[in-house]
Short mmCIF file of N, CA and C in Angstrom, two decimals:
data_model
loop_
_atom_site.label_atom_id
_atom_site.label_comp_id
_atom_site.label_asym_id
_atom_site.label_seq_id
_atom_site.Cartn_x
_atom_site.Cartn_y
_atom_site.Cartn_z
N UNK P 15 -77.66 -77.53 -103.01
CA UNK P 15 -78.51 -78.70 -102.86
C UNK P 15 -77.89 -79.87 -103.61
N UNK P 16 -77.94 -80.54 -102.94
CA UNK P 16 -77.78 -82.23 -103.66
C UNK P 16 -78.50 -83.25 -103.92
N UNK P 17 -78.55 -84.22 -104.75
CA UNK P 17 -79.66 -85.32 -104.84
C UNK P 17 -78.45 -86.55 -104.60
N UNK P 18 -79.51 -87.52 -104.25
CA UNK P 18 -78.90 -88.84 -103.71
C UNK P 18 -79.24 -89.75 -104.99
N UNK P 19 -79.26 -89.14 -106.39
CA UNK P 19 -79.87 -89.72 -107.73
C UNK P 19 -79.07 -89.24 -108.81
N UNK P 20 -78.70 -90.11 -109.53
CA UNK P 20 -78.49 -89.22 -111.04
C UNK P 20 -79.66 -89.76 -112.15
N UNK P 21 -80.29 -90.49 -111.87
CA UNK P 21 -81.71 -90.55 -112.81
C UNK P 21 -82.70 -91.12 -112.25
N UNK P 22 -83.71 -90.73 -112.73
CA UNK P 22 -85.55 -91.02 -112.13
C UNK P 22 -86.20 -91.67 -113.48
N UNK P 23 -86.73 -92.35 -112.91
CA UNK P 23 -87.79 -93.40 -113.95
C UNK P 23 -89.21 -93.25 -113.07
N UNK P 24 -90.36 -93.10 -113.79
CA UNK P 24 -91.36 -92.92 -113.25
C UNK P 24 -92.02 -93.44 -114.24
N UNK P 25 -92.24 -94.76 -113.65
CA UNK P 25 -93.27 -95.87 -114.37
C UNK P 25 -94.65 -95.98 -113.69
N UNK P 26 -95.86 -96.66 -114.84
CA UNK P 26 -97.28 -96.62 -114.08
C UNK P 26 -97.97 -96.24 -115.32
N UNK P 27 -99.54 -96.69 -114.98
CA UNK P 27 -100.21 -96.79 -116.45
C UNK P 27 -100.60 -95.41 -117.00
N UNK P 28 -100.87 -95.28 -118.30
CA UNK P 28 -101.18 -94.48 -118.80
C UNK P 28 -102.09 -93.38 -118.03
N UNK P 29 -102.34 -91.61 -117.72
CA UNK P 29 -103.25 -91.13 -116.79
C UNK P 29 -102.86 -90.81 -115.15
N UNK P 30 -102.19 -91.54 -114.92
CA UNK P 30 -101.62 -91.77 -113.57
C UNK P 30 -100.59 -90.99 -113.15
N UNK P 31 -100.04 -89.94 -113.97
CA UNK P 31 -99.75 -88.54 -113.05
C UNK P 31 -98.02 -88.80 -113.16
N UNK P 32 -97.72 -89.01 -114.39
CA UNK P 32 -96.04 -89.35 -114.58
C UNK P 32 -95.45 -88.20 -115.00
N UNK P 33 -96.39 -87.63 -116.04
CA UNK P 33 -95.54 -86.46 -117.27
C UNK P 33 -96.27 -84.95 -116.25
N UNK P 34 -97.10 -85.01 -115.59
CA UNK P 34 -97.12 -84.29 -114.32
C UNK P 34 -96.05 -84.54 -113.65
N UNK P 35 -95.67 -84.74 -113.30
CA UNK P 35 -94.79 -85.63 -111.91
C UNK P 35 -93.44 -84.99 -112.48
N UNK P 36 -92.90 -85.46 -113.37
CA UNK P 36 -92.09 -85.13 -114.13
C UNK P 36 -91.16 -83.78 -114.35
N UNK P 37 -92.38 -83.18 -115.12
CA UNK P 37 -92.80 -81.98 -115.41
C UNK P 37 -92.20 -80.39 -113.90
N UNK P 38 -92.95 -81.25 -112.78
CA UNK P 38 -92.77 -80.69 -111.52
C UNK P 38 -91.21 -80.89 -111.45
N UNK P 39 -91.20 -81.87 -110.95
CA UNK P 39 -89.50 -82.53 -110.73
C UNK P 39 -88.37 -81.16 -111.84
N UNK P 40 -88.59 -81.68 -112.82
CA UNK P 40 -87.85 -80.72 -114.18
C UNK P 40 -87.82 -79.37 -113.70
N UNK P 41 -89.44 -78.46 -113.28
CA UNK P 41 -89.23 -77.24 -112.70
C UNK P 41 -88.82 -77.03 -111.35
N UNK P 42 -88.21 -77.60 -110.24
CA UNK P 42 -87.82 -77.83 -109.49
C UNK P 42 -86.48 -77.72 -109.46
N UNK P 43 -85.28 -78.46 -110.32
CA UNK P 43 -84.29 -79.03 -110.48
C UNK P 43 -83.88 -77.69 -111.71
N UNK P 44 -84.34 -76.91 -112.56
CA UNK P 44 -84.00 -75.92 -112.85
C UNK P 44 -83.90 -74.55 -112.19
N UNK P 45 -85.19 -74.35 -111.27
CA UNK P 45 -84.87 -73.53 -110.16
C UNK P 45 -84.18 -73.88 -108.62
N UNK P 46 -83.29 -75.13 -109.05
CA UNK P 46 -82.00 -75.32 -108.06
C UNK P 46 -81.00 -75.60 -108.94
N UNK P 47 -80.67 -74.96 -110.15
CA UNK P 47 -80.09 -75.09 -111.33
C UNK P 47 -79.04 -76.13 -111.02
N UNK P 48 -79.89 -77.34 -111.08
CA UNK P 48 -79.43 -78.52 -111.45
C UNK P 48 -79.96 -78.89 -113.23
N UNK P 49 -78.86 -79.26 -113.73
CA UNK P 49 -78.96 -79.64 -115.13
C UNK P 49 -79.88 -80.90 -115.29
N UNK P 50 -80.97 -80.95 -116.11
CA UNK P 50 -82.21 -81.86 -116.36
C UNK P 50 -82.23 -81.55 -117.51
N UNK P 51 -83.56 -83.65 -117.78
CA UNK P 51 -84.21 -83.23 -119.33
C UNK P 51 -85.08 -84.24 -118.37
N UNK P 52 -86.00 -83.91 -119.60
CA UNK P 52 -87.12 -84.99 -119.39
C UNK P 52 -87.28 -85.75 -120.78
N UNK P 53 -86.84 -87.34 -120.87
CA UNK P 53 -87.06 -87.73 -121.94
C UNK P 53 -88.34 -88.70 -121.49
N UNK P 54 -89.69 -88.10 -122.65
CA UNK P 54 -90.96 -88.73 -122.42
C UNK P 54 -91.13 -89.90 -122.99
N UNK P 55 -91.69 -90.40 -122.66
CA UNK P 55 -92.19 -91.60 -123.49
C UNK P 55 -92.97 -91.56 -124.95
N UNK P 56 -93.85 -90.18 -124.79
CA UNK P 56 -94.70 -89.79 -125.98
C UNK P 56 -93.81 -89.82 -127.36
N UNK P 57 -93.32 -88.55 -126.40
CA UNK P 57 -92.22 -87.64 -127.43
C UNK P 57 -91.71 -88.89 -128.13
N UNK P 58 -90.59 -89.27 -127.24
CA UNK P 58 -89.44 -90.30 -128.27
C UNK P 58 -90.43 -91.22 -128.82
N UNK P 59 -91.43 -91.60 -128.76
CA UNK P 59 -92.18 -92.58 -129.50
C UNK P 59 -92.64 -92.26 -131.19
N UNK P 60 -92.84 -90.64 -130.65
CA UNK P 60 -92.59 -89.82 -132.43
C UNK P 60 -91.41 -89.60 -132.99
N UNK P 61 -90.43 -89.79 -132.58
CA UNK P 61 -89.25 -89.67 -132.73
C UNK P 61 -88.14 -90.73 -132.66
N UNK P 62 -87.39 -91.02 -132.31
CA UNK P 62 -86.13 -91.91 -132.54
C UNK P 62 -86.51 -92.90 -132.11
N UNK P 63 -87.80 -93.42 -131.41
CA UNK P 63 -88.23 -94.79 -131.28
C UNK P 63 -89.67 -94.87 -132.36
N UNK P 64 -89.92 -93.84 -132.98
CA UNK P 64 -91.17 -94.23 -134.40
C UNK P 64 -91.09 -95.25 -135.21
N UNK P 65 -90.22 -96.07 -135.64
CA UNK P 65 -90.16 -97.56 -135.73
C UNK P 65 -90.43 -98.55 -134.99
N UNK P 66 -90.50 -98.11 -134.05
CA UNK P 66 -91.29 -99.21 -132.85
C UNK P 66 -93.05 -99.36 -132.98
N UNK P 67 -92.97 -100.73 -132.83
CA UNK P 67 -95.05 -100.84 -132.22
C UNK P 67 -94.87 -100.90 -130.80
N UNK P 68 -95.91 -101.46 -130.24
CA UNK P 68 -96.11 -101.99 -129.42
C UNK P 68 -96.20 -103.72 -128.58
N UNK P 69 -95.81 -104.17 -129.88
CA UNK P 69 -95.65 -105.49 -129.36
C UNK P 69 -94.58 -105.96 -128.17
N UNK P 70 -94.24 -106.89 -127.54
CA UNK P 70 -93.50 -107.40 -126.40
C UNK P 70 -92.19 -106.73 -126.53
N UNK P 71 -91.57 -107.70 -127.94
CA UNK P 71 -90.12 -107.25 -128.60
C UNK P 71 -89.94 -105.93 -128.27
N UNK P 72 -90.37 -105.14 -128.80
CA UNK P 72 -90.30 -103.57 -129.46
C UNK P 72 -90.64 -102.82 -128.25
N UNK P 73 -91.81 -103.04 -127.51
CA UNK P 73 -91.58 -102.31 -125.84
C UNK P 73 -90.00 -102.67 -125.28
N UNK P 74 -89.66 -103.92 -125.20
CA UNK P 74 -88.27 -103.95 -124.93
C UNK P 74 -87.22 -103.18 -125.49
N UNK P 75 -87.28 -102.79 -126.89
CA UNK P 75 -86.33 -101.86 -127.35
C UNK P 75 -86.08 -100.77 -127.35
N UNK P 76 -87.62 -99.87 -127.22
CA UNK P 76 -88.25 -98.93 -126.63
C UNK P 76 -87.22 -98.71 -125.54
N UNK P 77 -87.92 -99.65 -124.11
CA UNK P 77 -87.16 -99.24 -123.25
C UNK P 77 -85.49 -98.75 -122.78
N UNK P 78 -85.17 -100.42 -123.84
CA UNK P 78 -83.12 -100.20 -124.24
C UNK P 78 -82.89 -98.91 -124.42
N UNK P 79 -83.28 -98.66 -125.75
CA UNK P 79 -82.99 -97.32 -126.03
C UNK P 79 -83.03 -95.61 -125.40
N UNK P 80 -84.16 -95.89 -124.47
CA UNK P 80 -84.37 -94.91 -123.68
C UNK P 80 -83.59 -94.59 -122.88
N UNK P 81 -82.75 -95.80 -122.10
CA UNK P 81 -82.07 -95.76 -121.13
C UNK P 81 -81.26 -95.66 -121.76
N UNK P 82 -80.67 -95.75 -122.60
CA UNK P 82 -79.61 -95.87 -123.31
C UNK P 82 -78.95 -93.87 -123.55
N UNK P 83 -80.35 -93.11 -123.74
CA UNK P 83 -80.06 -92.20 -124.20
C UNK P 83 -79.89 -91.67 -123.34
N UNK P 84 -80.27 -91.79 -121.82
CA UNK P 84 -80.72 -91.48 -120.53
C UNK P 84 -78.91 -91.32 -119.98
N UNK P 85 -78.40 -92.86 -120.28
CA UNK P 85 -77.38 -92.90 -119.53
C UNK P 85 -76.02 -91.72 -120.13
N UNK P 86 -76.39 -91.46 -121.85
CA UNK P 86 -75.42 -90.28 -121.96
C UNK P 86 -75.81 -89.18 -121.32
N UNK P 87 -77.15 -88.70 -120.92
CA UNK P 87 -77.18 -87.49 -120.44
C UNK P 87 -76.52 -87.65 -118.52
N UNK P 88 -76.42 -88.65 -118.32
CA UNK P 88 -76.09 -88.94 -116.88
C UNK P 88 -74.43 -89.02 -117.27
N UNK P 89 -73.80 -89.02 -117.97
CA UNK P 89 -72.88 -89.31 -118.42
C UNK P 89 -72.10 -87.80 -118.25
N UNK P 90 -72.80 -86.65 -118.66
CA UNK P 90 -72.57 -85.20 -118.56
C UNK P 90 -73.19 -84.81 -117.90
N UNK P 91 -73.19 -85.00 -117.00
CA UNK P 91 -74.12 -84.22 -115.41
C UNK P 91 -75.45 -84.15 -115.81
N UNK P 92 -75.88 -84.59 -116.28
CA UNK P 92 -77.85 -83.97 -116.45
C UNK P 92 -78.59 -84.98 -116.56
N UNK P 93 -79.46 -84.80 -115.45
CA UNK P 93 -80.28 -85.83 -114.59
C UNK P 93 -81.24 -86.27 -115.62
N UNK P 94 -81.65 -87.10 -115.85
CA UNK P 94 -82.17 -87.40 -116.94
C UNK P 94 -83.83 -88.06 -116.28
N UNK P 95 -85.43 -87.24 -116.05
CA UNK P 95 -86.22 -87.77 -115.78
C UNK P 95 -87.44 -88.41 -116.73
N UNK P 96 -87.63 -89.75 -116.49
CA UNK P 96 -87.85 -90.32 -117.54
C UNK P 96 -89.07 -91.25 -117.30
N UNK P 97 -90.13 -90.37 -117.94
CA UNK P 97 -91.44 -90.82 -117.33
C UNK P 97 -92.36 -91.76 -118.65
N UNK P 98 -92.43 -92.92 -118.18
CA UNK P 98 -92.67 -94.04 -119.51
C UNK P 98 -93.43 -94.91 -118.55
N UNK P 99 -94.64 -95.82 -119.37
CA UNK P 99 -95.21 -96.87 -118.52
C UNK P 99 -94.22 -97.75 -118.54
N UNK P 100 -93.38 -98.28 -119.36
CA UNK P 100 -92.57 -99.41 -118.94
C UNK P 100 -93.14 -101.04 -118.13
N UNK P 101 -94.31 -101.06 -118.89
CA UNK P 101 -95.36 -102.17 -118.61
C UNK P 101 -94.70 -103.59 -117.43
N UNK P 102 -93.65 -104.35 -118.13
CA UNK P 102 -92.85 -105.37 -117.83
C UNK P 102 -91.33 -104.69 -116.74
N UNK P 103 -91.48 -105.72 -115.88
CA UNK P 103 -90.67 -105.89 -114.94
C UNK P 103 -89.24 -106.00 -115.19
N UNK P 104 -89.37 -107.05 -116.14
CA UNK P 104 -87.87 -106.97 -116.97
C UNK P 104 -87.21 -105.82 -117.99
N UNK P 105 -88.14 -105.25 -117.98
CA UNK P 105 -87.56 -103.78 -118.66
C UNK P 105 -86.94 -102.90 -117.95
N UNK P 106 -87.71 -103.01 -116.70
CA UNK P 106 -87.71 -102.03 -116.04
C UNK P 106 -85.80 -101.86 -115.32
N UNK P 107 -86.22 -103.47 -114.42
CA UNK P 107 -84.58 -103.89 -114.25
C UNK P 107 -83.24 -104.10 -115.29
N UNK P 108 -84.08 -103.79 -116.89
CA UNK P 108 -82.52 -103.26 -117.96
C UNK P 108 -82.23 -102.03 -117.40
N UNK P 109 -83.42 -101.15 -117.97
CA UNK P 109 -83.13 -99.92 -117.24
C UNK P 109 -81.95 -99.42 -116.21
N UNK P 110 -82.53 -99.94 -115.19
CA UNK P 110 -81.91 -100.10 -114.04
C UNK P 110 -80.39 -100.13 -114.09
N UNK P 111 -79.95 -101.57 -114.72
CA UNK P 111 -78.88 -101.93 -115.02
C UNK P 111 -78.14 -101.06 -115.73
N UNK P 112 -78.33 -100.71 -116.96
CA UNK P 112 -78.01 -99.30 -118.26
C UNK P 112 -77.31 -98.34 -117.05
N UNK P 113 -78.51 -97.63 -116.54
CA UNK P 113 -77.99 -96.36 -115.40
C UNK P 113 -77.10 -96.65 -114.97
N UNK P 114 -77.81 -97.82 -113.46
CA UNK P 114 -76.40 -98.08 -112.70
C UNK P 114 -77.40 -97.64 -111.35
N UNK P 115 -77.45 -98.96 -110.93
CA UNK P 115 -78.50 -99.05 -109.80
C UNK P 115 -77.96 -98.29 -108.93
N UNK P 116 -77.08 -97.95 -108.35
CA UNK P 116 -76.46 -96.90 -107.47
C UNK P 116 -76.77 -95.66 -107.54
N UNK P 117 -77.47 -95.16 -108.74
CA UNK P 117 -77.82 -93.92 -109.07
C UNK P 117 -79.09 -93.74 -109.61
N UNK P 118 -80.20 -94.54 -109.80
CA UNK P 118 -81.05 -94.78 -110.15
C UNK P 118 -82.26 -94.99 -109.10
N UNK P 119 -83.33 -94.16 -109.74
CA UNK P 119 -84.13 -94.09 -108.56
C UNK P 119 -85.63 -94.04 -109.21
N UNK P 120 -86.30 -95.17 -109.18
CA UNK P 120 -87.75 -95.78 -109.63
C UNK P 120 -88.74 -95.59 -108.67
N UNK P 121 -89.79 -94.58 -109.23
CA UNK P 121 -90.92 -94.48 -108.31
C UNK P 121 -92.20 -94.87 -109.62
N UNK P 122 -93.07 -95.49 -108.45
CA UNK P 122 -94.36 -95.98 -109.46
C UNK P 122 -95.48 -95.35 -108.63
N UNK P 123 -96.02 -94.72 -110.03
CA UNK P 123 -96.79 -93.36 -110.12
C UNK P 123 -98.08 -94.28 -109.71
N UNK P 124 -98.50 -95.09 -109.16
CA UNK P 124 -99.85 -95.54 -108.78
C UNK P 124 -100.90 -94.89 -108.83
N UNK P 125 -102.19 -95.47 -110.02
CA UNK P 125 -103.42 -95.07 -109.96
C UNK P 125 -104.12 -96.58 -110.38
N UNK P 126 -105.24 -96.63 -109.81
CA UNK P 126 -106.19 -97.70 -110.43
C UNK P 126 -106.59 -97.36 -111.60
N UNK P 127 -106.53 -98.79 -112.53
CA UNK P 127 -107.07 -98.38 -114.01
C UNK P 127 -108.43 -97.57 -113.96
N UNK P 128 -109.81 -97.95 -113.59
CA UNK P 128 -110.46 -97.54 -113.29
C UNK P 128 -110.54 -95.72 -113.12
N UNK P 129 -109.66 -95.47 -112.09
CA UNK P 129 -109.23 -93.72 -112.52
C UNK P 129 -108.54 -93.49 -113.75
N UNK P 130 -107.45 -94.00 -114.31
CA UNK P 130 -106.83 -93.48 -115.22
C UNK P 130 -107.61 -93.51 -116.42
N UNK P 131 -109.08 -94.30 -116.70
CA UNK P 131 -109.41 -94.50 -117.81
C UNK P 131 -110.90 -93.04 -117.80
N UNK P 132 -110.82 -92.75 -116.13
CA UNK P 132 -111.95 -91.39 -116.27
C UNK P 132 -111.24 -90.37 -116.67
N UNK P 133 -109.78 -90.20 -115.53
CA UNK P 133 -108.90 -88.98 -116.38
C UNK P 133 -108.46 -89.05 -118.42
N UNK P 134 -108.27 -90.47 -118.74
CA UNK P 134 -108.08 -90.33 -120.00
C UNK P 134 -107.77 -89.05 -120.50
N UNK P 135 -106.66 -88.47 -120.69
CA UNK P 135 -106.31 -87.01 -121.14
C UNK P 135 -106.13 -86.94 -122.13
N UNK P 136 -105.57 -88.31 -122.79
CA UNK P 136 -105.31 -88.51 -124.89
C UNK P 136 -106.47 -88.82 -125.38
N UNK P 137 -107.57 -89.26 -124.33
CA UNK P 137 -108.66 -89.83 -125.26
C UNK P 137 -108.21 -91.61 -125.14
N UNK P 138 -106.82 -92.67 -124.73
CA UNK P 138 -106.47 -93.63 -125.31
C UNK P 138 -107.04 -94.88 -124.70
N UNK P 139 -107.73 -94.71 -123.70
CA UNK P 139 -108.56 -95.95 -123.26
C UNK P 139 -109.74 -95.74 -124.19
N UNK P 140 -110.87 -94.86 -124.03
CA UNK P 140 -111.36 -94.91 -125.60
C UNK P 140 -111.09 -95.75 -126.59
N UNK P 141 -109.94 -95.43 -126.98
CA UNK P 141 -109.78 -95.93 -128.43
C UNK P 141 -109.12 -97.08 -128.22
N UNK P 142 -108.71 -97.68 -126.99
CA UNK P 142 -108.41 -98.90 -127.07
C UNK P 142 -109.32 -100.02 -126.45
N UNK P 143 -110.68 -99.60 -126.02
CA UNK P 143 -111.31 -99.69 -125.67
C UNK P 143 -112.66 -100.21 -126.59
N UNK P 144 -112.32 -98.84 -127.73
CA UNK P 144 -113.04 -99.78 -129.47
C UNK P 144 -112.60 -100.44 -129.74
N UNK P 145 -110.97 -100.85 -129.90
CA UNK P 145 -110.27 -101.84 -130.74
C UNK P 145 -109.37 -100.69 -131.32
N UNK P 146 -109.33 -99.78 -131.51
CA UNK P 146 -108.99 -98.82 -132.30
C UNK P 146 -107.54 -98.94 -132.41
N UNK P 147 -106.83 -98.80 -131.03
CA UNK P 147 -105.66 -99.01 -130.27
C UNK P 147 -105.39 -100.32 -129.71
N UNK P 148 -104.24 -101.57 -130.73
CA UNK P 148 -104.21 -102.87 -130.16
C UNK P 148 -102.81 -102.93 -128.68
N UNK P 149 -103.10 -103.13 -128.18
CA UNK P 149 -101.66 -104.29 -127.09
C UNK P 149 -101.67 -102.76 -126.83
N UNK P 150 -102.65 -101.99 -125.74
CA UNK P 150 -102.67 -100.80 -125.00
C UNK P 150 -102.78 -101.65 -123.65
N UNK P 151 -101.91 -100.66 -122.90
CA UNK P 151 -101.19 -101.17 -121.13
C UNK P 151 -102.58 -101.31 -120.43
N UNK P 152 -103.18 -101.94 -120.00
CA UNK P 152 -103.78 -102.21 -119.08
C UNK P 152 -105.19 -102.53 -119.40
N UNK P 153 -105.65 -102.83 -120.81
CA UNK P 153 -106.69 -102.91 -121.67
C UNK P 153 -106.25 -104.10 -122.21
N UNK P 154 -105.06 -104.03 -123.34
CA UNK P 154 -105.41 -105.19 -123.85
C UNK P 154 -104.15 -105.88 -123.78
N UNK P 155 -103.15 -105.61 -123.21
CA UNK P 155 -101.88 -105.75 -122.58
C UNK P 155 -101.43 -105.52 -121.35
N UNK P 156 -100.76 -106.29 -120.29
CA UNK P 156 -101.12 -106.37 -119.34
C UNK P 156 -99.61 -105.19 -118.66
N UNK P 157 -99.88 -104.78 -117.17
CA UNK P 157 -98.99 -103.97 -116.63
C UNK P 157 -98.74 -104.69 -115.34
N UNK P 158 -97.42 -105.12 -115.37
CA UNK P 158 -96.72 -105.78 -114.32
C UNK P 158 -96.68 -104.74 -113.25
N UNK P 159 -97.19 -104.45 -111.94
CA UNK P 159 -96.37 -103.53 -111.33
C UNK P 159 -95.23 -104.08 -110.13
N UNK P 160 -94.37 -102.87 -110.36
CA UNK P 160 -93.08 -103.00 -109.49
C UNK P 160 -93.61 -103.54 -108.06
N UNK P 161 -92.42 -104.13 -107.83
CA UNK P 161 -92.55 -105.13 -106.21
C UNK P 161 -90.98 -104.50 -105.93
N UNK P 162 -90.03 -103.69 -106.64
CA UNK P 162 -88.94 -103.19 -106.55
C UNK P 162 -88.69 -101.64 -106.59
N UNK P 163 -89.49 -101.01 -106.31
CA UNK P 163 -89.40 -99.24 -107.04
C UNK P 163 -88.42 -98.59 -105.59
N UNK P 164 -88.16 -97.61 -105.59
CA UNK P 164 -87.42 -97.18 -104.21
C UNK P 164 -88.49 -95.85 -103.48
N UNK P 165 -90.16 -95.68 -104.57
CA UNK P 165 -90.80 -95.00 -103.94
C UNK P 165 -91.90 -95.22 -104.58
N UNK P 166 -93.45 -95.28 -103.93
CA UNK P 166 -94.93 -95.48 -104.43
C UNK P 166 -95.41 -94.27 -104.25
N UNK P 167 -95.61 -93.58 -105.21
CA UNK P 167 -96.57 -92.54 -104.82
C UNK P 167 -98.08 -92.47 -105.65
N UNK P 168 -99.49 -92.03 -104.58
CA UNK P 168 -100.47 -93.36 -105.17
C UNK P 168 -101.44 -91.40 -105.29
N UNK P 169 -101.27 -91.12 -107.00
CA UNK P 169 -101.77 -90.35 -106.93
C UNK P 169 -103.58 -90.35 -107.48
N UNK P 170 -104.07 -91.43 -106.66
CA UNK P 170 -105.30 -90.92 -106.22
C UNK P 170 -105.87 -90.41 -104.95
N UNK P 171 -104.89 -90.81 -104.11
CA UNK P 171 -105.09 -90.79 -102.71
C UNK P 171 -104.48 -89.03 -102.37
N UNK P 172 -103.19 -89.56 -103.09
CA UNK P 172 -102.38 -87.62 -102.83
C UNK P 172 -102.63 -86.94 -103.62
N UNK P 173 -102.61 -85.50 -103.90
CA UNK P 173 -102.89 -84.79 -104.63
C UNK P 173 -101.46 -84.70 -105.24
N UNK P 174 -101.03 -83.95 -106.62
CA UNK P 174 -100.08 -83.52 -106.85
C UNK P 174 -98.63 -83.07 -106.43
N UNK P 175 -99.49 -82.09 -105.29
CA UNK P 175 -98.10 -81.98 -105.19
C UNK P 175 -97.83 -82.50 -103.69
N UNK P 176 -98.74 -83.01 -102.85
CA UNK P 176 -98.30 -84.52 -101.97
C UNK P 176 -97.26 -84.88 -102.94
N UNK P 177 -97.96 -85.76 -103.96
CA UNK P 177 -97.07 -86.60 -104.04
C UNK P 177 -95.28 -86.60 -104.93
N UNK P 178 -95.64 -84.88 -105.72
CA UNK P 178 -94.24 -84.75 -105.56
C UNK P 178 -93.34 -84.20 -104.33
N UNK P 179 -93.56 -83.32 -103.19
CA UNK P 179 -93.30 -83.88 -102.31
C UNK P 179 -92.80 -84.59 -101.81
N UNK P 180 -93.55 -86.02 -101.95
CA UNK P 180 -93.04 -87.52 -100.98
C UNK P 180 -91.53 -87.59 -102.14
N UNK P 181 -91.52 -87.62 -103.39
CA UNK P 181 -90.50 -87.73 -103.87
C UNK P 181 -89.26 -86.65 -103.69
N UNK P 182 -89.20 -85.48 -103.30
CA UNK P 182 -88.48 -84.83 -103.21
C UNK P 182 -87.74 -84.97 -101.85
N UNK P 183 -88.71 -85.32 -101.02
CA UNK P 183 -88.34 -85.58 -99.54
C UNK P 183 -87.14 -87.05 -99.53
N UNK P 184 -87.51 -87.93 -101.05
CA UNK P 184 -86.74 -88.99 -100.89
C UNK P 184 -85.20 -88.36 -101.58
N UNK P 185 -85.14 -87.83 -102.30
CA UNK P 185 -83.84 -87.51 -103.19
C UNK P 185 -83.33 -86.40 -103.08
N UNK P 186 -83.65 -85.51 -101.81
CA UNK P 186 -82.86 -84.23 -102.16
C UNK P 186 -82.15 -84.44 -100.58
N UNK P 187 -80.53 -84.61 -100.34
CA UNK P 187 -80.00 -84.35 -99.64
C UNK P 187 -80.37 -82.78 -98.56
N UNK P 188 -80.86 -83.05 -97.36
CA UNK P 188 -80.94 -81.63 -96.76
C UNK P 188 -79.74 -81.65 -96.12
N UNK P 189 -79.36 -80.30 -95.84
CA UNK P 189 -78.10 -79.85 -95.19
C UNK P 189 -78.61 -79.13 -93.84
#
């Protein structure tokens, strides 16, 4: 099997079915032992991006860096899927750039805030919702969405694995 990708970005607000999405993709791509990681957004946020807030700046660096780490694992064969809201448009297209648009492949995980704030799975509309949580995506900071992605998949409408599926149907070379 082949993919027509050496990295996936799966942007979209918090709830909206990314680190699912992901997750699938990752077990997929190991049982076609294709070499993967999944670098999360959570994770590295406790980790080598934990100096970061959330302000404008620092989502931007956030993102640099991600891709950044993204592009060594693309660098040694391993697909690197990388599921982050990535709020701003202009992040999104560093990204982009970092990889190497030729190999790069952006799908936006579409849900209405409205759903993502019933699924709430961290609890983080809640708490950003008290105040608790400042400059949260789609509460008190705003989420640009893509007018550029190379796939929409709108998981309120599809179920799961519809909509990984629609993505697999886009990136896996059939023979």
């Amino acid at each position: 099997m082949k993919l027509t990708v050496k990295s996936i970005l799966l942007t979209g607000l918090s709830g909206a079915g990314k680190t699912t999405l992901a997750n699938m993709l990752s077990d997929f791509f190991e049982l076609s032992n294709l070499p993967c990681t999944i670098l999360d957004g959570d994770v590295l946020r406790k980790g080598l991006n934990s100096d970061l807030n959330f302000t404008r700046e620092h989502r931007k660096e956030n993102a640099r860096r991600i891709a950044e780490v993204a592009k060594l694992f693309c660098n040694n064969g391993i697909i690197p899927i990388i599921p982050i809201i990535a709020p701003y448009q202009e992040d999104r297209s560093m990204i982009r750039e970092i990889l190497g648009a030729q190999d790069f492949f952006q799908i936006f995980v579409y849900c209405p805030l409205d759903i993502c704030i019933t699924r709430d799975p961290k609890g983080l509309y809640l708490k950003a919702n008290l105040g608790i949580i400042k400059n949260f995506t789609g509460i008190s900071s705003e989420y640009q969405e893509p007018n550029d992605s190379d796939l929409m998949v709108n998981t309120h409408e599809q179920t799961t694995q519809e909509s990984f599926e629609s993505i697999i149907n886009r990136i896996v070379i059939q023979k």
